[in-house]
PDB file of C-alpha atoms (C1' of nucleotides) in Angstrom:
ATOM      1  CA  MET A   1       3.337 -18.144 -31.610  1.00 95.00           C
ATOM      2  CA  ASN A   2       4.160 -15.712 -28.786  1.00 95.00           C
ATOM      3  CA  ILE A   3       1.607 -13.886 -26.720  1.00 96.00           C
ATOM      4  CA  GLY A   4       2.055 -10.563 -28.510  1.00 95.00           C
ATOM      5  CA  ASN A   5       1.259 -12.170 -31.788  1.00 95.00           C
ATOM      6  CA  ALA A   6      -1.756 -13.962 -30.362  1.00 96.00           C
ATOM      7  CA  ALA A   7      -2.879 -10.689 -28.835  1.00 96.00           C
ATOM      8  CA  GLU A   8      -2.713  -8.919 -32.157  1.00 94.00           C
ATOM      9  CA  LYS A   9      -4.588 -11.696 -33.935  1.00 94.00           C
ATOM     10  CA  SER A  10      -7.305 -12.005 -31.300  1.00 95.00           C
ATOM     11  CA  GLY A  11      -7.909  -8.367 -30.541  1.00 94.00           C
ATOM     12  CA  LEU A  12      -7.137  -8.866 -26.864  1.00 96.00           C
ATOM     13  CA  SER A  13      -4.200  -7.355 -25.006  1.00 95.00           C
ATOM     14  CA  ALA A  14      -1.398  -9.596 -23.779  1.00 96.00           C
ATOM     15  CA  LYS A  15      -2.307  -8.577 -20.252  1.00 96.00           C
ATOM     16  CA  THR A  16      -5.854  -9.734 -20.782  1.00 96.00           C
ATOM     17  CA  ILE A  17      -4.761 -13.045 -22.227  1.00 97.00           C
ATOM     18  CA  ARG A  18      -2.547 -13.693 -19.221  1.00 96.00           C
ATOM     19  CA  TYR A  19      -5.427 -12.755 -16.984  1.00 96.00           C
ATOM     20  CA  TYR A  20      -7.713 -15.206 -18.767  1.00 96.00           C
ATOM     21  CA  GLU A  21      -5.129 -17.905 -18.252  1.00 96.00           C
ATOM     22  CA  ASP A  22      -4.868 -16.920 -14.610  1.00 94.00           C
ATOM     23  CA  ILE A  23      -8.560 -17.437 -14.039  1.00 94.00           C
ATOM     24  CA  GLY A  24      -8.479 -20.688 -15.960  1.00 93.00           C
ATOM     25  CA  LEU A  25     -10.332 -19.664 -19.085  1.00 94.00           C
ATOM     26  CA  LEU A  26      -7.661 -20.906 -21.428  1.00 93.00           C
ATOM     27  CA  GLN A  27      -4.247 -22.465 -20.774  1.00 92.00           C
ATOM     28  CA  ALA A  28      -1.397 -22.118 -23.225  1.00 95.00           C
ATOM     29  CA  ASP A  29       1.529 -24.403 -23.940  1.00 95.00           C
ATOM     30  CA  ARG A  30       4.969 -23.262 -22.928  1.00 95.00           C
ATOM     31  CA  ALA A  31       7.976 -23.113 -25.215  1.00 94.00           C
ATOM     32  CA  GLY A  32      11.440 -24.156 -24.009  1.00 91.00           C
ATOM     33  CA  ASN A  33      12.287 -20.618 -22.933  1.00 93.00           C
ATOM     34  CA  GLY A  34       9.214 -20.396 -20.719  1.00 93.00           C
ATOM     35  CA  TYR A  35       7.280 -18.228 -23.149  1.00 96.00           C
ATOM     36  CA  ARG A  36       3.635 -19.047 -23.741  1.00 97.00           C
ATOM     37  CA  ASP A  37       3.044 -20.685 -27.093  1.00 97.00           C
ATOM     38  CA  TYR A  38      -0.244 -20.277 -28.931  1.00 97.00           C
ATOM     39  CA  SER A  39      -1.670 -22.369 -31.753  1.00 96.00           C
ATOM     40  CA  MET A  40      -4.147 -21.119 -34.331  1.00 95.00           C
ATOM     41  CA  SER A  41      -6.838 -22.992 -32.481  1.00 94.00           C
ATOM     42  CA  ASP A  42      -5.900 -21.066 -29.326  1.00 96.00           C
ATOM     43  CA  VAL A  43      -6.211 -17.853 -31.295  1.00 96.00           C
ATOM     44  CA  HIS A  44      -9.673 -18.871 -32.461  1.00 95.00           C
ATOM     45  CA  ARG A  45     -10.700 -19.405 -28.888  1.00 95.00           C
ATOM     46  CA  LEU A  46      -9.234 -16.057 -27.868  1.00 96.00           C
ATOM     47  CA  ARG A  47     -11.146 -14.398 -30.681  1.00 95.00           C
ATOM     48  CA  PHE A  48     -14.257 -16.159 -29.516  1.00 95.00           C
ATOM     49  CA  LEU A  49     -13.689 -14.750 -26.048  1.00 96.00           C
ATOM     50  CA  GLN A  50     -13.065 -11.276 -27.398  1.00 95.00           C
ATOM     51  CA  ARG A  51     -16.325 -11.309 -29.339  1.00 94.00           C
ATOM     52  CA  SER A  52     -18.324 -12.790 -26.508  1.00 94.00           C
ATOM     53  CA  ARG A  53     -17.033 -10.192 -24.073  1.00 95.00           C
ATOM     54  CA  SER A  54     -17.716  -7.378 -26.511  1.00 92.00           C
ATOM     55  CA  LEU A  55     -21.277  -8.614 -26.829  1.00 91.00           C
ATOM     56  CA  GLY A  56     -21.752  -8.145 -23.125  1.00 91.00           C
ATOM     57  CA  PHE A  57     -21.268 -11.662 -21.791  1.00 93.00           C
ATOM     58  CA  SER A  58     -19.572 -11.832 -18.414  1.00 94.00           C
ATOM     59  CA  VAL A  59     -16.369 -13.783 -18.042  1.00 95.00           C
ATOM     60  CA  GLU A  60     -18.278 -16.581 -16.334  1.00 94.00           C
ATOM     61  CA  GLU A  61     -20.752 -16.709 -19.187  1.00 94.00           C
ATOM     62  CA  CYS A  62     -17.836 -16.746 -21.581  1.00 95.00           C
ATOM     63  CA  ARG A  63     -16.484 -19.735 -19.724  1.00 95.00           C
ATOM     64  CA  GLN A  64     -19.724 -21.608 -20.383  1.00 94.00           C
ATOM     65  CA  LEU A  65     -19.925 -20.463 -23.979  1.00 94.00           C
ATOM     66  CA  LEU A  66     -16.332 -21.457 -24.592  1.00 95.00           C
ATOM     67  CA  SER A  67     -16.992 -24.913 -23.249  1.00 94.00           C
ATOM     68  CA  LEU A  68     -19.984 -25.196 -25.563  1.00 94.00           C
ATOM     69  CA  TYR A  69     -17.854 -23.823 -28.396  1.00 94.00           C
ATOM     70  CA  SER A  70     -15.410 -26.662 -27.866  1.00 93.00           C
ATOM     71  CA  ASP A  71     -18.085 -29.308 -27.420  1.00 93.00           C
ATOM     72  CA  LYS A  72     -18.994 -30.765 -30.777  1.00 91.00           C
ATOM     73  CA  ASP A  73     -21.901 -32.656 -29.179  1.00 93.00           C
ATOM     74  CA  ARG A  74     -23.438 -29.548 -27.673  1.00 94.00           C
ATOM     75  CA  GLU A  75     -27.121 -28.891 -28.035  1.00 94.00           C
ATOM     76  CA  SER A  76     -27.812 -25.546 -29.628  1.00 95.00           C
ATOM     77  CA  ALA A  77     -30.589 -25.117 -27.076  1.00 95.00           C
ATOM     78  CA  SER A  78     -27.950 -24.724 -24.335  1.00 94.00           C
ATOM     79  CA  VAL A  79     -26.269 -21.917 -26.204  1.00 95.00           C
ATOM     80  CA  LYS A  80     -29.542 -20.258 -27.011  1.00 95.00           C
ATOM     81  CA  ALA A  81     -30.595 -20.335 -23.370  1.00 94.00           C
ATOM     82  CA  ILE A  82     -27.502 -18.407 -22.301  1.00 94.00           C
ATOM     83  CA  ALA A  83     -27.885 -15.902 -25.114  1.00 94.00           C
ATOM     84  CA  LYS A  84     -31.564 -15.377 -24.381  1.00 94.00           C
ATOM     85  CA  ALA A  85     -30.886 -14.761 -20.718  1.00 93.00           C
ATOM     86  CA  LYS A  86     -28.283 -12.192 -21.659  1.00 93.00           C
ATOM     87  CA  LEU A  87     -30.688 -10.584 -24.072  1.00 94.00           C
ATOM     88  CA  THR A  88     -33.269 -10.230 -21.326  1.00 93.00           C
ATOM     89  CA  GLU A  89     -30.665  -8.713 -19.054  1.00 93.00           C
ATOM     90  CA  ILE A  90     -29.611  -6.215 -21.704  1.00 94.00           C
ATOM     91  CA  ASP A  91     -33.228  -5.276 -22.325  1.00 94.00           C
ATOM     92  CA  ARG A  92     -33.676  -4.628 -18.629  1.00 93.00           C
ATOM     93  CA  LYS A  93     -30.573  -2.469 -18.519  1.00 93.00           C
ATOM     94  CA  LEU A  94     -31.781  -0.585 -21.562  1.00 93.00           C
ATOM     95  CA  ALA A  95     -35.118   0.167 -19.935  1.00 93.00           C
ATOM     96  CA  GLU A  96     -33.399   1.340 -16.771  1.00 92.00           C
ATOM     97  CA  LEU A  97     -30.982   3.525 -18.635  1.00 93.00           C
ATOM     98  CA  THR A  98     -33.747   4.990 -20.770  1.00 94.00           C
ATOM     99  CA  GLU A  99     -35.686   5.974 -17.695  1.00 91.00           C
ATOM    100  CA  LEU A 100     -32.579   7.541 -16.241  1.00 91.00           C
ATOM    101  CA  ARG A 101     -31.967   9.505 -19.386  1.00 93.00           C
ATOM    102  CA  ASP A 102     -35.531  10.765 -19.527  1.00 93.00           C
ATOM    103  CA  THR A 103     -35.397  11.965 -15.944  1.00 91.00           C
ATOM    104  CA  LEU A 104     -32.072  13.659 -16.463  1.00 92.00           C
ATOM    105  CA  ARG A 105     -33.226  15.197 -19.719  1.00 94.00           C
ATOM    106  CA  VAL A 106     -36.230  16.804 -18.050  1.00 94.00           C
ATOM    107  CA  LEU A 107     -33.966  18.248 -15.381  1.00 92.00           C
ATOM    108  CA  VAL A 108     -31.451  19.582 -17.859  1.00 95.00           C
ATOM    109  CA  ARG A 109     -34.127  21.137 -20.041  1.00 95.00           C
ATOM    110  CA  SER A 110     -35.748  22.869 -17.097  1.00 94.00           C
ATOM    111  CA  CYS A 111     -32.522  24.550 -15.974  1.00 94.00           C
ATOM    112  CA  HIS A 112     -31.830  27.926 -17.510  1.00 92.00           C
ATOM    113  CA  GLY A 113     -28.105  27.480 -16.952  1.00 91.00           C
ATOM    114  CA  ASP A 114     -26.857  30.975 -16.315  1.00 93.00           C
ATOM    115  CA  LYS A 115     -25.160  32.899 -13.518  1.00 93.00           C
ATOM    116  CA  ARG A 116     -28.119  32.748 -11.151  1.00 93.00           C
ATOM    117  CA  PRO A 117     -28.020  30.201  -8.332  1.00 93.00           C
ATOM    118  CA  ASP A 118     -31.550  28.830  -8.572  1.00 92.00           C
ATOM    119  CA  CYS A 119     -31.376  25.476 -10.285  1.00 93.00           C
ATOM    120  CA  PRO A 120     -34.111  22.901 -10.924  1.00 94.00           C
ATOM    121  CA  ILE A 121     -31.473  20.189 -11.250  1.00 94.00           C
ATOM    122  CA  ILE A 122     -30.219  20.762  -7.727  1.00 94.00           C
ATOM    123  CA  GLU A 123     -33.780  20.976  -6.503  1.00 92.00           C
ATOM    124  CA  GLY A 124     -34.673  17.787  -8.308  1.00 92.00           C
ATOM    125  CA  LEU A 125     -31.742  15.969  -6.751  1.00 92.00           C
ATOM    126  CA  GLY A 126     -32.379  17.316  -3.303  1.00 87.00           C
ATOM    127  CA  GLY A 127     -36.147  17.568  -3.244  1.00 70.00           C
ATOM    128  CA  LYS A 128     -38.561  15.325  -1.461  1.00 56.00           C
ATOM    129  CA  ASP A 129     -40.203  13.834  -4.509  1.00 47.00           C
ATOM    130  CA  ARG A 130     -38.869  11.907  -7.404  1.00 46.00           C
ATOM    131  CA  VAL A 131     -38.659  14.081 -10.455  1.00 46.00           C
ATOM    132  CA  ALA A 132     -41.205  13.140 -13.050  1.00 43.00           C
ATOM    133  CA  ALA A 133     -39.729  11.126 -15.856  1.00 38.00           C
TER     134      ALA A 133
ATOM    135  CA  MET B  13     -29.490  10.794  15.149  1.00 95.00           C
ATOM    136  CA  ASN B  14     -27.549   7.529  14.788  1.00 96.00           C
ATOM    137  CA  ILE B  15     -26.327   6.149  11.521  1.00 97.00           C
ATOM    138  CA  GLY B  16     -29.035   3.500  11.250  1.00 96.00           C
ATOM    139  CA  ASN B  17     -31.684   6.131  11.441  1.00 96.00           C
ATOM    140  CA  ALA B  18     -29.919   8.347   8.918  1.00 96.00           C
ATOM    141  CA  ALA B  19     -29.567   5.335   6.647  1.00 96.00           C
ATOM    142  CA  GLU B  20     -33.276   4.639   6.798  1.00 95.00           C
ATOM    143  CA  LYS B  21     -34.171   8.255   6.131  1.00 95.00           C
ATOM    144  CA  SER B  22     -31.736   8.678   3.277  1.00 95.00           C
ATOM    145  CA  GLY B  23     -32.187   5.398   1.499  1.00 95.00           C
ATOM    146  CA  LEU B  24     -28.489   4.573   1.794  1.00 96.00           C
ATOM    147  CA  SER B  25     -27.029   1.709   3.782  1.00 96.00           C
ATOM    148  CA  ALA B  26     -24.978   2.409   6.905  1.00 96.00           C
ATOM    149  CA  LYS B  27     -22.026   0.829   5.120  1.00 96.00           C
ATOM    150  CA  THR B  28     -22.402   3.256   2.260  1.00 96.00           C
ATOM    151  CA  ILE B  29     -22.657   6.246   4.563  1.00 97.00           C
ATOM    152  CA  ARG B  30     -19.469   5.230   6.368  1.00 96.00           C
ATOM    153  CA  TYR B  31     -17.812   4.732   3.005  1.00 96.00           C
ATOM    154  CA  TYR B  32     -18.846   8.223   1.899  1.00 96.00           C
ATOM    155  CA  GLU B  33     -17.357   9.620   5.065  1.00 96.00           C
ATOM    156  CA  ASP B  34     -14.217   7.617   4.443  1.00 94.00           C
ATOM    157  CA  ILE B  35     -13.707   9.157   1.032  1.00 94.00           C
ATOM    158  CA  GLY B  36     -14.485  12.607   2.387  1.00 93.00           C
ATOM    159  CA  LEU B  37     -17.886  13.163   0.813  1.00 94.00           C
ATOM    160  CA  LEU B  38     -19.570  14.054   4.084  1.00 93.00           C
ATOM    161  CA  GLN B  39     -18.255  14.178   7.621  1.00 92.00           C
ATOM    162  CA  ALA B  40     -20.525  13.582  10.609  1.00 95.00           C
ATOM    163  CA  ASP B  41     -20.348  14.833  14.157  1.00 95.00           C
ATOM    164  CA  ARG B  42     -19.583  12.357  16.913  1.00 96.00           C
ATOM    165  CA  ALA B  43     -21.632  11.866  20.045  1.00 95.00           C
ATOM    166  CA  GLY B  44     -19.979  11.321  23.447  1.00 92.00           C
ATOM    167  CA  ASN B  45     -20.035   7.557  23.016  1.00 94.00           C
ATOM    168  CA  GLY B  46     -18.180   7.716  19.722  1.00 94.00           C
ATOM    169  CA  TYR B  47     -21.267   7.134  17.603  1.00 97.00           C
ATOM    170  CA  ARG B  48     -21.750   9.239  14.496  1.00 97.00           C
ATOM    171  CA  ASP B  49     -24.434  11.862  14.954  1.00 97.00           C
ATOM    172  CA  TYR B  50     -26.469  13.141  12.014  1.00 97.00           C
ATOM    173  CA  SER B  51     -28.539  16.290  11.750  1.00 96.00           C
ATOM    174  CA  MET B  52     -31.498  16.721   9.436  1.00 95.00           C
ATOM    175  CA  SER B  53     -29.285  18.779   7.183  1.00 94.00           C
ATOM    176  CA  ASP B  54     -26.889  15.835   6.991  1.00 96.00           C
ATOM    177  CA  VAL B  55     -29.800  13.610   6.062  1.00 96.00           C
ATOM    178  CA  HIS B  56     -30.759  16.011   3.284  1.00 95.00           C
ATOM    179  CA  ARG B  57     -27.265  15.796   1.913  1.00 96.00           C
ATOM    180  CA  LEU B  58     -27.278  12.015   2.144  1.00 96.00           C
ATOM    181  CA  ARG B  59     -30.572  11.945   0.292  1.00 95.00           C
ATOM    182  CA  PHE B  60     -29.091  14.237  -2.295  1.00 96.00           C
ATOM    183  CA  LEU B  61     -26.233  11.797  -2.724  1.00 96.00           C
ATOM    184  CA  GLN B  62     -28.607   8.856  -2.952  1.00 95.00           C
ATOM    185  CA  ARG B  63     -30.613  10.520  -5.713  1.00 94.00           C
ATOM    186  CA  SER B  64     -27.577  11.692  -7.595  1.00 95.00           C
ATOM    187  CA  ARG B  65     -26.042   8.241  -7.526  1.00 95.00           C
ATOM    188  CA  SER B  66     -29.292   6.637  -8.614  1.00 93.00           C
ATOM    189  CA  LEU B  67     -29.383   8.990 -11.580  1.00 92.00           C
ATOM    190  CA  GLY B  68     -26.067   7.641 -12.724  1.00 92.00           C
ATOM    191  CA  PHE B  69     -23.653  10.271 -11.444  1.00 94.00           C
ATOM    192  CA  SER B  70     -20.325   8.887 -10.314  1.00 95.00           C
ATOM    193  CA  VAL B  71     -19.141   9.489  -6.787  1.00 96.00           C
ATOM    194  CA  GLU B  72     -16.741  12.122  -8.048  1.00 94.00           C
ATOM    195  CA  GLU B  73     -19.523  13.885  -9.894  1.00 95.00           C
ATOM    196  CA  CYS B  74     -21.605  13.666  -6.745  1.00 96.00           C
ATOM    197  CA  ARG B  75     -18.801  15.381  -4.895  1.00 95.00           C
ATOM    198  CA  GLN B  76     -19.003  18.314  -7.308  1.00 94.00           C
ATOM    199  CA  LEU B  77     -22.783  18.375  -7.242  1.00 94.00           C
ATOM    200  CA  LEU B  78     -22.847  18.293  -3.463  1.00 95.00           C
ATOM    201  CA  SER B  79     -20.485  21.215  -3.287  1.00 95.00           C
ATOM    202  CA  LEU B  80     -22.752  23.109  -5.675  1.00 94.00           C
ATOM    203  CA  TYR B  81     -25.752  22.016  -3.623  1.00 95.00           C
ATOM    204  CA  SER B  82     -24.198  23.620  -0.567  1.00 93.00           C
ATOM    205  CA  ASP B  83     -23.042  26.720  -2.374  1.00 93.00           C
ATOM    206  CA  LYS B  84     -25.744  29.341  -2.302  1.00 91.00           C
ATOM    207  CA  ASP B  85     -23.770  31.485  -4.740  1.00 93.00           C
ATOM    208  CA  ARG B  86     -23.470  28.747  -7.327  1.00 94.00           C
ATOM    209  CA  GLU B  87     -24.201  29.446 -10.969  1.00 94.00           C
ATOM    210  CA  SER B  88     -26.838  27.138 -12.330  1.00 95.00           C
ATOM    211  CA  ALA B  89     -24.731  26.894 -15.484  1.00 95.00           C
ATOM    212  CA  SER B  90     -22.132  24.892 -13.530  1.00 94.00           C
ATOM    213  CA  VAL B  91     -24.731  22.385 -12.485  1.00 95.00           C
ATOM    214  CA  LYS B  92     -26.200  22.179 -15.937  1.00 95.00           C
ATOM    215  CA  ALA B  93     -22.792  21.519 -17.473  1.00 94.00           C
ATOM    216  CA  ILE B  94     -22.266  18.457 -15.284  1.00 94.00           C
ATOM    217  CA  ALA B  95     -25.752  17.179 -15.944  1.00 93.00           C
ATOM    218  CA  LYS B  96     -25.441  17.690 -19.676  1.00 94.00           C
ATOM    219  CA  ALA B  97     -22.157  15.820 -19.786  1.00 93.00           C
ATOM    220  CA  LYS B  98     -23.767  12.946 -17.926  1.00 93.00           C
ATOM    221  CA  LEU B  99     -26.695  13.013 -20.305  1.00 94.00           C
ATOM    222  CA  THR B 100     -24.359  12.719 -23.262  1.00 93.00           C
ATOM    223  CA  GLU B 101     -22.582   9.839 -21.599  1.00 93.00           C
ATOM    224  CA  ILE B 102     -25.849   8.035 -20.931  1.00 94.00           C
ATOM    225  CA  ASP B 103     -26.933   8.561 -24.513  1.00 94.00           C
ATOM    226  CA  ARG B 104     -23.702   7.029 -25.715  1.00 93.00           C
ATOM    227  CA  LYS B 105     -24.154   4.037 -23.446  1.00 93.00           C
ATOM    228  CA  LEU B 106     -27.701   3.650 -24.659  1.00 93.00           C
ATOM    229  CA  ALA B 107     -26.606   3.609 -28.277  1.00 93.00           C
ATOM    230  CA  GLU B 108     -23.916   1.067 -27.515  1.00 91.00           C
ATOM    231  CA  LEU B 109     -26.245  -1.161 -25.582  1.00 92.00           C
ATOM    232  CA  THR B 110     -28.907  -0.942 -28.278  1.00 93.00           C
ATOM    233  CA  GLU B 111     -26.427  -2.061 -30.895  1.00 91.00           C
ATOM    234  CA  LEU B 112     -25.395  -4.943 -28.674  1.00 91.00           C
ATOM    235  CA  ARG B 113     -28.967  -5.983 -28.174  1.00 92.00           C
ATOM    236  CA  ASP B 114     -29.725  -5.886 -31.877  1.00 93.00           C
ATOM    237  CA  THR B 115     -26.733  -8.054 -32.676  1.00 91.00           C
ATOM    238  CA  LEU B 116     -27.578 -10.522 -29.963  1.00 92.00           C
ATOM    239  CA  ARG B 117     -31.204 -10.567 -30.980  1.00 93.00           C
ATOM    240  CA  VAL B 118     -30.327 -11.498 -34.553  1.00 93.00           C
ATOM    241  CA  LEU B 119     -28.159 -14.325 -33.276  1.00 92.00           C
ATOM    242  CA  VAL B 120     -30.795 -15.645 -30.902  1.00 94.00           C
ATOM    243  CA  ARG B 121     -33.499 -15.522 -33.548  1.00 94.00           C
ATOM    244  CA  SER B 122     -31.382 -17.398 -36.033  1.00 94.00           C
ATOM    245  CA  CYS B 123     -30.690 -20.299 -33.673  1.00 94.00           C
ATOM    246  CA  HIS B 124     -33.193 -23.135 -33.783  1.00 92.00           C
ATOM    247  CA  GLY B 125     -32.324 -24.089 -30.212  1.00 91.00           C
ATOM    248  CA  ASP B 126     -32.811 -27.827 -30.152  1.00 93.00           C
ATOM    249  CA  LYS B 127     -30.714 -30.941 -29.550  1.00 93.00           C
ATOM    250  CA  ARG B 128     -28.586 -30.519 -32.656  1.00 93.00           C
ATOM    251  CA  PRO B 129     -25.092 -29.076 -32.252  1.00 93.00           C
ATOM    252  CA  ASP B 130     -25.067 -26.637 -35.125  1.00 92.00           C
ATOM    253  CA  CYS B 131     -25.570 -23.179 -33.729  1.00 93.00           C
ATOM    254  CA  PRO B 132     -25.490 -19.780 -35.458  1.00 94.00           C
ATOM    255  CA  ILE B 133     -24.773 -18.116 -32.120  1.00 94.00           C
ATOM    256  CA  ILE B 134     -21.549 -20.039 -31.664  1.00 94.00           C
ATOM    257  CA  GLU B 135     -20.668 -19.427 -35.271  1.00 91.00           C
ATOM    258  CA  GLY B 136     -21.410 -15.741 -34.885  1.00 92.00           C
ATOM    259  CA  LEU B 137     -19.170 -15.528 -31.826  1.00 92.00           C
ATOM    260  CA  GLY B 138     -16.365 -17.515 -33.375  1.00 87.00           C
ATOM    261  CA  GLY B 139     -16.583 -16.487 -36.997  1.00 70.00           C
ATOM    262  CA  LYS B 140     -14.267 -14.199 -38.844  1.00 55.00           C
ATOM    263  CA  ASP B 141     -16.755 -11.445 -39.520  1.00 48.00           C
ATOM    264  CA  ARG B 142     -18.816  -9.314 -37.288  1.00 47.00           C
ATOM    265  CA  VAL B 143     -22.401 -10.470 -37.293  1.00 46.00           C
ATOM    266  CA  ALA B 144     -24.695  -8.006 -38.998  1.00 43.00           C
ATOM    267  CA  ALA B 145     -26.665  -5.954 -36.550  1.00 40.00           C
TER     268      ALA B 145
ATOM    269  C1'  DC C  27      31.199  -9.467 -29.647  1.00 79.41           C
ATOM    270  C1'  DA C  28      28.793  -6.118 -26.991  1.00 79.41           C
ATOM    271  C1'  DT C  29      24.831  -3.904 -26.187  1.00 79.41           C
ATOM    272  C1'  DA C  30      20.395  -2.009 -26.458  1.00 79.41           C
ATOM    273  C1'  DA C  31      15.669  -2.481 -27.698  1.00 79.41           C
ATOM    274  C1'  DA C  32      11.827  -5.212 -27.831  1.00 79.41           C
ATOM    275  C1'  DG C  33       9.814  -8.793 -26.443  1.00 79.41           C
ATOM    276  C1'  DG C  34       8.686 -12.189 -22.633  1.00 79.41           C
ATOM    277  C1'  DT C  35       8.048 -13.713 -17.278  1.00 79.41           C
ATOM    278  C1'  DT C  36       6.146 -13.199 -12.382  1.00 79.41           C
ATOM    279  C1'  DC C  37       4.563 -10.331  -8.800  1.00 79.41           C
ATOM    280  C1'  DT C  38       1.979  -6.676  -6.433  1.00 79.41           C
ATOM    281  C1'  DA C  39      -1.172  -2.948  -6.303  1.00 79.41           C
ATOM    282  C1'  DG C  40      -4.934  -0.202  -7.986  1.00 79.41           C
ATOM    283  C1'  DC C  41      -9.390   1.135 -10.146  1.00 79.41           C
ATOM    284  C1'  DT C  42     -15.487   1.577  -8.757  1.00 79.41           C
ATOM    285  C1'  DA C  43     -18.598   1.539  -5.178  1.00 79.41           C
ATOM    286  C1'  DG C  44     -19.390  -0.482  -1.854  1.00 79.41           C
ATOM    287  C1'  DG C  45     -20.778  -5.654   0.744  1.00 79.41           C
ATOM    288  C1'  DG C  46     -19.662  -9.215   4.255  1.00 79.41           C
ATOM    289  C1'  DG C  47     -18.244 -10.434   8.423  1.00 79.41           C
ATOM    290  C1'  DA C  48     -15.119 -10.486  12.658  1.00 79.41           C
ATOM    291  C1'  DA C  49     -13.985  -8.602  17.173  1.00 79.41           C
ATOM    292  C1'  DG C  50     -15.423  -5.671  20.343  1.00 79.41           C
ATOM    293  C1'  DG C  51     -17.880  -1.384  22.745  1.00 79.41           C
ATOM    294  C1'  DT C  52     -22.649   0.557  24.142  1.00 79.41           C
ATOM    295  C1'  DC C  53     -27.392   0.998  25.203  1.00 79.41           C
ATOM    296  C1'  DA C  54     -32.289  -0.200  26.472  1.00 79.41           C
ATOM    297  C1'  DA C  55     -35.453  -3.725  28.098  1.00 79.41           C
ATOM    298  C1'  DG C  56     -36.902  -7.646  30.843  1.00 79.41           C
TER     299       DG C  56
ATOM    300  C1'  DC D  14     -27.629  -9.642  34.769  1.00 79.41           C
ATOM    301  C1'  DT D  15     -28.093 -10.786  30.523  1.00 79.41           C
ATOM    302  C1'  DT D  16     -29.763 -10.558  25.964  1.00 79.41           C
ATOM    303  C1'  DG D  17     -30.157  -8.440  21.689  1.00 79.41           C
ATOM    304  C1'  DA D  18     -29.862  -4.553  18.855  1.00 79.41           C
ATOM    305  C1'  DC D  19     -27.056  -1.166  17.642  1.00 79.41           C
ATOM    306  C1'  DC D  20     -22.569   1.027  16.990  1.00 79.41           C
ATOM    307  C1'  DT D  21     -17.245   1.070  16.204  1.00 79.41           C
ATOM    308  C1'  DT D  22     -12.928  -0.172  13.368  1.00 79.41           C
ATOM    309  C1'  DC D  23     -10.652  -3.518  10.617  1.00 79.41           C
ATOM    310  C1'  DC D  24      -9.617  -6.200   6.675  1.00 79.41           C
ATOM    311  C1'  DC D  25     -10.929  -9.109   2.771  1.00 79.41           C
ATOM    312  C1'  DC D  26     -14.010  -9.725  -1.398  1.00 79.41           C
ATOM    313  C1'  DT D  27     -16.337  -8.617  -5.812  1.00 79.41           C
ATOM    314  C1'  DA D  28     -15.289  -7.777 -11.972  1.00 79.41           C
ATOM    315  C1'  DG D  29     -12.245  -7.272 -15.325  1.00 79.41           C
ATOM    316  C1'  DC D  30      -8.808  -5.896 -16.135  1.00 79.41           C
ATOM    317  C1'  DT D  31      -4.460  -2.128 -16.280  1.00 79.41           C
ATOM    318  C1'  DA D  32      -0.030  -0.288 -14.647  1.00 79.41           C
ATOM    319  C1'  DG D  33       4.318  -0.859 -13.044  1.00 79.41           C
ATOM    320  C1'  DA D  34       8.468  -3.123 -10.938  1.00 79.41           C
ATOM    321  C1'  DA D  35      12.112  -6.352 -11.308  1.00 79.41           C
ATOM    322  C1'  DC D  36      13.948  -9.592 -14.028  1.00 79.41           C
ATOM    323  C1'  DC D  37      15.002 -12.853 -18.194  1.00 79.41           C
ATOM    324  C1'  DT D  38      15.372 -13.933 -23.421  1.00 79.41           C
ATOM    325  C1'  DT D  39      15.646 -12.945 -28.135  1.00 79.41           C
ATOM    326  C1'  DT D  40      16.865 -10.150 -31.935  1.00 79.41           C
ATOM    327  C1'  DA D  41      18.973  -6.339 -34.368  1.00 79.41           C
ATOM    328  C1'  DT D  42      22.704  -3.314 -34.967  1.00 79.41           C
ATOM    329  C1'  DG D  43      27.474  -1.036 -34.636  1.00 79.41           C
TER     330       DG D  43
END
DNA sequence: CATAAAGGTTCTAGCTAGGGGAAGGTCAAG
DNA sequence: CTTGACCTTCCCCTAGCTAGAACCTTTATG
């Protein structure tokens, strides 16, 4: 099947699929006319990539996961290790983002937001001390 | 003061300060030897940028905030609008990331993680249906 | 049969927000 | 005088694509 078809079935754009081929994630066969030719198994792998990316795995992590996906002798422990590391990373990002939000929320709440120029947000961003979270 | 000094005082790297000048965020005076020369007021603005960035504002948002920072006739409502929009954006990211984490957490918990090849994580990433969060 | 639209191909360039490092000028100390 | 720390500009690199140009192939229609 052509790339457009594979794109539709996998949920990736054709551009993205070509990019993945470019960086060596997945190589496609070529038909006589030079068009890329995808099998159902290729589509499964593309879908796998789409899901992995949407779950926050980096392309390099996807490369590892894809190789484990294709390896019928894999140890599930290897997969779990990657997923756990990603989970830890996401938890860290969540904590960071939560702190950010709390700080920003305090600033926003403390600003009256009218035509006067005095503004606790500006002061908080410019002041000497970190605004209390 | 030289850029290294301004960098230290503002918490930004010299590279970053030059980059900000490059994109027109903040222009510095030049000393006779061609070195950039920063005043304390420049340092305050750099600090302002550092804090704004660290709170998640994009460089373009920082540009607006900095112009409001310098504008003594600003309306605090303008500042609050930008901050509120950013807050909404952060909340959205938080929700997204939380959903991601929950999905990933379910997958990780369901995987025994040993030497056997069968792996619910791989199945979850490759399967036809979205894994339940 | 001609042609136009809808695909496909390769290539380059751009996005964010800087980091790394080269090649070279300048300044203070020993 | 030289060394080392600092400064300058310059260009390339990162992630993960997206957009567009220039061109080729297939398919549908008059």
